[in-house]
CSV table of C-alpha atoms and ligand atoms in Angstrom, one decimal:
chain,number,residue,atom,x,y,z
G,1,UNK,CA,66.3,-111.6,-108.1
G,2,UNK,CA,66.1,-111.5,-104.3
G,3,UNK,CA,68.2,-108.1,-102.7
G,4,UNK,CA,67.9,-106.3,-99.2
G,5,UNK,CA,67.2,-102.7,-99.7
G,6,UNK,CA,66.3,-99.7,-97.2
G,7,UNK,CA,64.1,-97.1,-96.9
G,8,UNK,CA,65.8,-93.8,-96.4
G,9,UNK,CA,65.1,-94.1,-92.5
G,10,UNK,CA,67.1,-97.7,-92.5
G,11,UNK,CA,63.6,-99.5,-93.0
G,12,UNK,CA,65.2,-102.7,-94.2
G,13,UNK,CA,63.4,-104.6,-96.5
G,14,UNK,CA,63.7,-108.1,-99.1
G,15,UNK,CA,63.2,-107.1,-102.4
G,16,UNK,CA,61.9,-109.6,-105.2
G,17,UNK,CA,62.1,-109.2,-109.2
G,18,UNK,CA,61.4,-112.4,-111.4
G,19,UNK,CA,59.0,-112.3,-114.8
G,20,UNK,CA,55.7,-113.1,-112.9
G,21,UNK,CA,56.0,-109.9,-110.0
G,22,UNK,CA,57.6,-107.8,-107.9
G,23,UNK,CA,57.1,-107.7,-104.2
G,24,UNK,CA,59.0,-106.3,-101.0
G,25,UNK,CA,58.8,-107.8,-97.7
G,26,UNK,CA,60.0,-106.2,-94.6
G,27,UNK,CA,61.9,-107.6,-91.8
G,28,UNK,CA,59.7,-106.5,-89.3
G,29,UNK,CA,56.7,-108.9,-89.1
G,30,UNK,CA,58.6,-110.3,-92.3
G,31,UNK,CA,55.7,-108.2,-93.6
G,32,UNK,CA,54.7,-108.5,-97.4
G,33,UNK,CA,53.7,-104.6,-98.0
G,34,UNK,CA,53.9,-104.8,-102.4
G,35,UNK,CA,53.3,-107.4,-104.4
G,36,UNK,CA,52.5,-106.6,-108.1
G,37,UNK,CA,51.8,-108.9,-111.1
G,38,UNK,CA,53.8,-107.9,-114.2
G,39,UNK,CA,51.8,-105.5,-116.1
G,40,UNK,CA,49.1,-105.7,-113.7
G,41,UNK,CA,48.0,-103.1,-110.5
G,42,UNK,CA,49.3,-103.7,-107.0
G,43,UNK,CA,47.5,-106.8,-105.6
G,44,UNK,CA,47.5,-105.6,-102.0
G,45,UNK,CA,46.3,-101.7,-100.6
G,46,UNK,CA,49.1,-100.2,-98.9
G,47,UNK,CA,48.4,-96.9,-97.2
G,48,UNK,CA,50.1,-93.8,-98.5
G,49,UNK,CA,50.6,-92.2,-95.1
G,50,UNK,CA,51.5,-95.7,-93.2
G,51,UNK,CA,54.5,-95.9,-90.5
G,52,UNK,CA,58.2,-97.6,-91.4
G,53,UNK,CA,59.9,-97.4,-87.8
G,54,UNK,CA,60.4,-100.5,-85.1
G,55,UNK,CA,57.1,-100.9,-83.2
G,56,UNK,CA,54.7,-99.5,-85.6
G,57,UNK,CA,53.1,-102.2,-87.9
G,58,UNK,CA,52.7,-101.3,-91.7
G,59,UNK,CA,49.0,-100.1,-92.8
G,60,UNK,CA,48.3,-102.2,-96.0
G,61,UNK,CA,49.8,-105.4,-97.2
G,62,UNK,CA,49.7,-108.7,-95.1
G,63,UNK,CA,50.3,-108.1,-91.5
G,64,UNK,CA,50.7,-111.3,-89.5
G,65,UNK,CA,48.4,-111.3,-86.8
G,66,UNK,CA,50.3,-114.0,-84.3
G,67,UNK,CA,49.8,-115.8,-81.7
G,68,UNK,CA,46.4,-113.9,-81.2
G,69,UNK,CA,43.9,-112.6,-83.4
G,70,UNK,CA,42.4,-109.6,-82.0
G,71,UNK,CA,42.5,-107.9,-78.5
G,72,UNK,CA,43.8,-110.0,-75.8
G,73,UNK,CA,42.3,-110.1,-72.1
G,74,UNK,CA,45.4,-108.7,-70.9
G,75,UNK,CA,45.0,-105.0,-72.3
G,76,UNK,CA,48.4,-104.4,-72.2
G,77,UNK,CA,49.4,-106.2,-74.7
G,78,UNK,CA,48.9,-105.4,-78.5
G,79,UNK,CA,46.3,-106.2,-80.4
G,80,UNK,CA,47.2,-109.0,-83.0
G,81,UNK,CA,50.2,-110.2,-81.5
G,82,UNK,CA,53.8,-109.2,-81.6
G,83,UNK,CA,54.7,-111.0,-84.7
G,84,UNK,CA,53.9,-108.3,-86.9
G,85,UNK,CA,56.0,-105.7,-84.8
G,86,UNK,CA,58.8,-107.9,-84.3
G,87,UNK,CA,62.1,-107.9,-85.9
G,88,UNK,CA,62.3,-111.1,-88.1
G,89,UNK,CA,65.2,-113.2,-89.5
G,90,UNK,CA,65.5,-113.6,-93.2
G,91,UNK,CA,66.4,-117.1,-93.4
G,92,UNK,CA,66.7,-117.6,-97.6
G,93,UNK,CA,65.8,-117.6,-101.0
G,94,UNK,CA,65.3,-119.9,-103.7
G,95,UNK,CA,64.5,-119.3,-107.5
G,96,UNK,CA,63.7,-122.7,-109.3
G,97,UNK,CA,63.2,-120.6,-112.3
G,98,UNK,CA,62.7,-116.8,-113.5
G,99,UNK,CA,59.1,-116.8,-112.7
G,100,UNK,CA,59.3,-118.0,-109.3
G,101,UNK,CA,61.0,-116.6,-106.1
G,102,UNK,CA,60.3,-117.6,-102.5
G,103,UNK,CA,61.7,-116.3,-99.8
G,104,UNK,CA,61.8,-117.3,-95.5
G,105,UNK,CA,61.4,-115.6,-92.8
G,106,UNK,CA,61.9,-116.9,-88.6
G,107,UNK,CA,60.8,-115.6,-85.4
G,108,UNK,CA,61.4,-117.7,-82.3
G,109,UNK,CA,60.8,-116.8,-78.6
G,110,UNK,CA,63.0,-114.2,-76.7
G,111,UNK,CA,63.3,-112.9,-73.6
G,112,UNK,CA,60.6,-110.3,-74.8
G,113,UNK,CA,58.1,-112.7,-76.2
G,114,UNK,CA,58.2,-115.0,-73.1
G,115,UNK,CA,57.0,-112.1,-71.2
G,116,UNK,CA,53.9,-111.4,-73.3
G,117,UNK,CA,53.6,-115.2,-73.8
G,118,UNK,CA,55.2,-117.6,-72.2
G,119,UNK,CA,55.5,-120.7,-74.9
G,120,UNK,CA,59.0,-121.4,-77.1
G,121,UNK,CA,58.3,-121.5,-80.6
G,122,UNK,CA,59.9,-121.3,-84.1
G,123,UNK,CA,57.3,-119.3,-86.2
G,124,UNK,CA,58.6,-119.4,-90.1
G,125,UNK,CA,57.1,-117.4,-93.2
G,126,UNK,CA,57.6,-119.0,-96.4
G,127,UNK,CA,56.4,-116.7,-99.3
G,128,UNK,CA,56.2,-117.8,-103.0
G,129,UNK,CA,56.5,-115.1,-105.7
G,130,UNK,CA,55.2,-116.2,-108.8
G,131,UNK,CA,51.9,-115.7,-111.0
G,132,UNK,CA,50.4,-116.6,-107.8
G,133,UNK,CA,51.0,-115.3,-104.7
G,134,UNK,CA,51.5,-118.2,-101.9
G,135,UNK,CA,51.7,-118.1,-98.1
G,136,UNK,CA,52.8,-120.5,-95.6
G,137,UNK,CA,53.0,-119.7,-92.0
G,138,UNK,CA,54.4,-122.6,-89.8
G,139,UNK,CA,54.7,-122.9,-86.0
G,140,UNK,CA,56.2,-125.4,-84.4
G,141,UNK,CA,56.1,-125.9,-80.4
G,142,UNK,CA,59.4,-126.0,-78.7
G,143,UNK,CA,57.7,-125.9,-75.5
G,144,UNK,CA,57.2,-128.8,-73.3
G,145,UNK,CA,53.4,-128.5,-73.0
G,146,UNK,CA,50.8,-128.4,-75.7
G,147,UNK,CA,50.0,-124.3,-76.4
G,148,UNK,CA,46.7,-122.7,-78.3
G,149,UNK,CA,47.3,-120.0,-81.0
G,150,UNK,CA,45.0,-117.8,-83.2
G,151,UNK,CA,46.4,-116.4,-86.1
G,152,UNK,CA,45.6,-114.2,-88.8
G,153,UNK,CA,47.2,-113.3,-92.5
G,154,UNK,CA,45.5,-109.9,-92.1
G,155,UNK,CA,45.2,-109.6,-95.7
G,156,UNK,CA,44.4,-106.0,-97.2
G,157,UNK,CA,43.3,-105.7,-101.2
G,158,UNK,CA,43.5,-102.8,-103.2
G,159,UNK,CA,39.8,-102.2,-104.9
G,160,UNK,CA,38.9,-99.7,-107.4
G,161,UNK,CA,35.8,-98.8,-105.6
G,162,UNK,CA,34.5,-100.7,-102.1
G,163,UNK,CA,30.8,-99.8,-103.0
G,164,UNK,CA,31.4,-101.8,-106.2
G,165,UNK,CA,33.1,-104.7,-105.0
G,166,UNK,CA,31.6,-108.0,-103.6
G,167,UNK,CA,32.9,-111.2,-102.1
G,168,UNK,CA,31.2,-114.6,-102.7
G,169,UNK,CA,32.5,-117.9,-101.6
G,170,UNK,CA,31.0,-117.7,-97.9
G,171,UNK,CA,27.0,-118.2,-98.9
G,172,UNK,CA,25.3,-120.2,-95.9
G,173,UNK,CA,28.4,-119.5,-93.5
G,174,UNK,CA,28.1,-118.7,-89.9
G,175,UNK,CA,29.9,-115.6,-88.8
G,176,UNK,CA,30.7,-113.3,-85.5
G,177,UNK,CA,29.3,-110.1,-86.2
G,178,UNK,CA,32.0,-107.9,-84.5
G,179,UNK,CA,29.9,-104.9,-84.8
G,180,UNK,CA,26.9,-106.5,-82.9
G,181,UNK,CA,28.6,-109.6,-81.4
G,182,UNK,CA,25.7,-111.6,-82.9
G,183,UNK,CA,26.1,-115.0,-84.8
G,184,UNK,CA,24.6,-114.9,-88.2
G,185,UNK,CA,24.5,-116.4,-91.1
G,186,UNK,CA,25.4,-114.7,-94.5
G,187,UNK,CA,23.2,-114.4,-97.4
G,188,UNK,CA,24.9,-114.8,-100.5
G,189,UNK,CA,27.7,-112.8,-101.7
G,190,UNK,CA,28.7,-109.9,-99.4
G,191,UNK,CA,28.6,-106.1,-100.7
G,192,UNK,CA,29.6,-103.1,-99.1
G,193,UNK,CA,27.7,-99.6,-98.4
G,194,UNK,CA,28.7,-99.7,-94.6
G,195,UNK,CA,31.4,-100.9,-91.8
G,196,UNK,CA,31.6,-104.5,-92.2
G,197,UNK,CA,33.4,-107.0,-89.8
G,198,UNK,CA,33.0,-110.1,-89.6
G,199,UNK,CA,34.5,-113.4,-88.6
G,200,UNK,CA,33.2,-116.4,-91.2
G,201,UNK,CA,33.8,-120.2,-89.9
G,202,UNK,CA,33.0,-123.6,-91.5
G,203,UNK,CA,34.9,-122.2,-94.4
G,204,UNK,CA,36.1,-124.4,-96.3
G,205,UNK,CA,36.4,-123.5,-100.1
G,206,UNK,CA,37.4,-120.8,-102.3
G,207,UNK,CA,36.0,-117.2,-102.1
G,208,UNK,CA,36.4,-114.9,-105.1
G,209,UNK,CA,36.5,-110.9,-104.9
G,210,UNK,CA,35.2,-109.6,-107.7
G,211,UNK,CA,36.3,-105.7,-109.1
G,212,UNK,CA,36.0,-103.5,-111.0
G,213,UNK,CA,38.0,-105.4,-114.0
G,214,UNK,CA,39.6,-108.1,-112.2
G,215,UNK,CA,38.9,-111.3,-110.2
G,216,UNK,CA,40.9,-112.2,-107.1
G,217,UNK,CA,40.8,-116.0,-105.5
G,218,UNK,CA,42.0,-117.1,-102.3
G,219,UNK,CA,42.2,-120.4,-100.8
G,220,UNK,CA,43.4,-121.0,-97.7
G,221,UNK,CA,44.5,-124.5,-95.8
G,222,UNK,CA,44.5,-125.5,-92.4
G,223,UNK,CA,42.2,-122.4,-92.3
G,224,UNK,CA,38.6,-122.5,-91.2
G,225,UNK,CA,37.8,-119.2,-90.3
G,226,UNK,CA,37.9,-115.8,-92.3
G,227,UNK,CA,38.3,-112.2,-91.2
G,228,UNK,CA,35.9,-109.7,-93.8
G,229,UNK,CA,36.8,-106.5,-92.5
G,230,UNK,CA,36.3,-102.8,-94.0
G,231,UNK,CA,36.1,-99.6,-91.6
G,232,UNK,CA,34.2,-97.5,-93.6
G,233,UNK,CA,33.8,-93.9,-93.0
G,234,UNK,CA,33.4,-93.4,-89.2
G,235,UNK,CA,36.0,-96.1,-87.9
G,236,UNK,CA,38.6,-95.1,-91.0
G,237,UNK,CA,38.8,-91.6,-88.8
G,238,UNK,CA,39.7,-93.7,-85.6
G,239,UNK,CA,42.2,-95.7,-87.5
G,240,UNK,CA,46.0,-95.1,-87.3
G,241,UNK,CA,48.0,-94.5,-90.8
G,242,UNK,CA,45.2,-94.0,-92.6
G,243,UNK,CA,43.6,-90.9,-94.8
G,244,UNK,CA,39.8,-90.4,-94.0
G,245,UNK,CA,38.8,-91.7,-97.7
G,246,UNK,CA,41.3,-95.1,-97.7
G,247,UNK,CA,38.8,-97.0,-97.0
G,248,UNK,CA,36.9,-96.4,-100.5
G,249,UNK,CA,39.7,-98.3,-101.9
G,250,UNK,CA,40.8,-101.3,-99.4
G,251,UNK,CA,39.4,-104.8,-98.3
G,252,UNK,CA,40.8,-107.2,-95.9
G,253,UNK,CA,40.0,-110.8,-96.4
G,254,UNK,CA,41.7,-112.6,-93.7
G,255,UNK,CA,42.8,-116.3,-94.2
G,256,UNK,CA,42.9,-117.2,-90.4
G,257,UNK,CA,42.6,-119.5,-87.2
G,258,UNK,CA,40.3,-117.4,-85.1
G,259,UNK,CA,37.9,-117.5,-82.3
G,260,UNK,CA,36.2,-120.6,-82.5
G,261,UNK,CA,38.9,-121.9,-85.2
G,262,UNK,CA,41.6,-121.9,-82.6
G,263,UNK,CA,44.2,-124.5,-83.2
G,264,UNK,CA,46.4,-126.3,-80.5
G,265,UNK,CA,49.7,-127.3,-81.5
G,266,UNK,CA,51.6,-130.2,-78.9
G,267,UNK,CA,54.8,-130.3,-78.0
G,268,UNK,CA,57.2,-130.8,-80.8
G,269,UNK,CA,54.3,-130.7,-83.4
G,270,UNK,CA,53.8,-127.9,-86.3
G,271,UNK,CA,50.5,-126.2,-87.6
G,272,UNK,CA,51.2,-124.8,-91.1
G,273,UNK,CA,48.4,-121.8,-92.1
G,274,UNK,CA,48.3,-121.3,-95.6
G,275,UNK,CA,47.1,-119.3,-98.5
G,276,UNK,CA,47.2,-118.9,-102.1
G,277,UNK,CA,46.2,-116.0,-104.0
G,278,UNK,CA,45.6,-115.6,-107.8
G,279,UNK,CA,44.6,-112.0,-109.6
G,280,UNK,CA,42.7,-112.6,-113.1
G,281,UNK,CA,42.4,-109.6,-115.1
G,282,UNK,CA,39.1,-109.7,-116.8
M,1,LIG,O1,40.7,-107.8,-88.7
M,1,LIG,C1,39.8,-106.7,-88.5
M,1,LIG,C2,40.3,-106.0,-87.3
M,1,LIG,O2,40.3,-106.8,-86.1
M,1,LIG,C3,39.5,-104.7,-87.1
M,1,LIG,O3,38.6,-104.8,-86.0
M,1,LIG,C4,40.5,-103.6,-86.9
M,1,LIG,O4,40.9,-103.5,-85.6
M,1,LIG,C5,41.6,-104.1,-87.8
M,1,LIG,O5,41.7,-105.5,-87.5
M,1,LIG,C6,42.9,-103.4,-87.7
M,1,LIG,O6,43.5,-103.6,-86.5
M,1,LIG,P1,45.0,-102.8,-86.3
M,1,LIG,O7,45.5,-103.3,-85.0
M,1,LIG,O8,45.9,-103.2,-87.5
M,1,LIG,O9,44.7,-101.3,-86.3
């Protein structure tokens, strides 16, 4: 079942109900902030004190970070984009059967967007609600001149326990140190008893998060880059919409296009990023 609901400030939101999951996805950013397996824990760390107005993107779920990653050399534009704060179209639904449910989202260019960047697009979010969770986020270049994105699905997980958690999947890969801005290379799984972020490239298979008594995969496509990012205690503080301890019980792993991962689309040609995430209970 596919509705539109509201938050009791007008937030508008999709809500989806079939025998696999529940999820919600606002229309701002077309922003997947719930999705939980039947009989299961929410999948995705959604903070309890997060924003629901225009402008402010939700703290938790899957933000899309589009068509930057990151800061951009112009300072006075936002950081990640302007998909994410965005008011997005809802194109459709489809349920092939009751365990499955996906639902479409579209931004195009606007007088706004042209200003912050100056390329006509069609950027559309297909989501797939089922057993697995399954992202596809397609941009196509109206333009008339080949443009250059980077692009995130800013992913956050809900963990029992960050000091208990670790990531494997990226043994061997290069990464950007954010912290340090030095290239190095990882060492086996990753664990966490500090801030940690980190952009991984060459990746190219599937990473696992292990918790406390489940096992989450992701495996992206057209993806060769991942975002590993948790603020720990100091930059939690600095952070907006979130209480000083969230970070004890969030991860982001970031299926992405970024820095050196940067994809250029040609006129009239698409680039579909993609992701799909299963939750195992143990
Ligand atoms: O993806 C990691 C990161 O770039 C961190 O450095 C931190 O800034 C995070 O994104 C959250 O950014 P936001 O703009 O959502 O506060």
């Amino acid at each position: 079942m596919v509705t539109f609901d509201k938050l009791s400030n007008g937030f508008e939101y999709i809500a989806v109900q079939n025998t696999s999951a529940t999820a919600k996805i606002a229309l701002q950013g077309a922003h997947l902030f719930h999705y939980c397996k039947t009989n299961q824990e929410p999948l995705l760390w959604l903070s309890d004190i997060s924003y629901y107005e225009q402008g402010k993107a939700i703290r938790g779920g899957i933000p899309i970070c589009w068509p930057w990653f990151g800061f951009h050399k112009d300072k006075t534009l936002p950081q990640h984009g302007f998909a994410r704060t965005s008011m997005w179209e809802f194109v459709g639904s489809s349920e092939p059967d009751a365990k499955t449910s996906s639902v479409s989202f579209r931004l195009q260019h606007s007088d706004e967007t042209l200003k912050m960047w100056n390329h006509r697009f069609d950027l559309e979010l297909k989501i797939t609600i089922s057993d697995s969770l399954k992202l596809e986020l397609k941009t196509t270049n109206l333009d008339d001149k080949e443009f250059t994105i980077t692009q995130a699905l800013h992913t956050y997980f809900a963990v029992s326990d960050i000091s208990k958690v670790s990531v494997s999947g990226l043994d061997k890969k290069p990464y950007l140190d954010a912290l340090t801005l030095k290239q190095e290379i990882q060492n086996g799984d990753i664990f966490f008893s500090s801030e940690v972020d980190r952009v991984y490239q060459e990746v190219d298979g599937e990473l696992i998060l292990r918790d406390k008594n489940r096992e989450i995969s992701i495996m992206n496509s057209c993806s060769y880059s991942v975002v590993v990012w948790n603020p720990w205690v100091e930059k939690t503080k600095k952070m907006s919409a979130m209480r000083e301890d969230a970070y004890k019980n969030m991860l982001c792993i970031e299926s992405s296009n970024a820095y050196d991962d940067a994809v250029v689309i040609k006129s009239d040609c698409s680039h579909t990023l993609g992701a799909i995430i299963n939750c195992h209970k143990e």
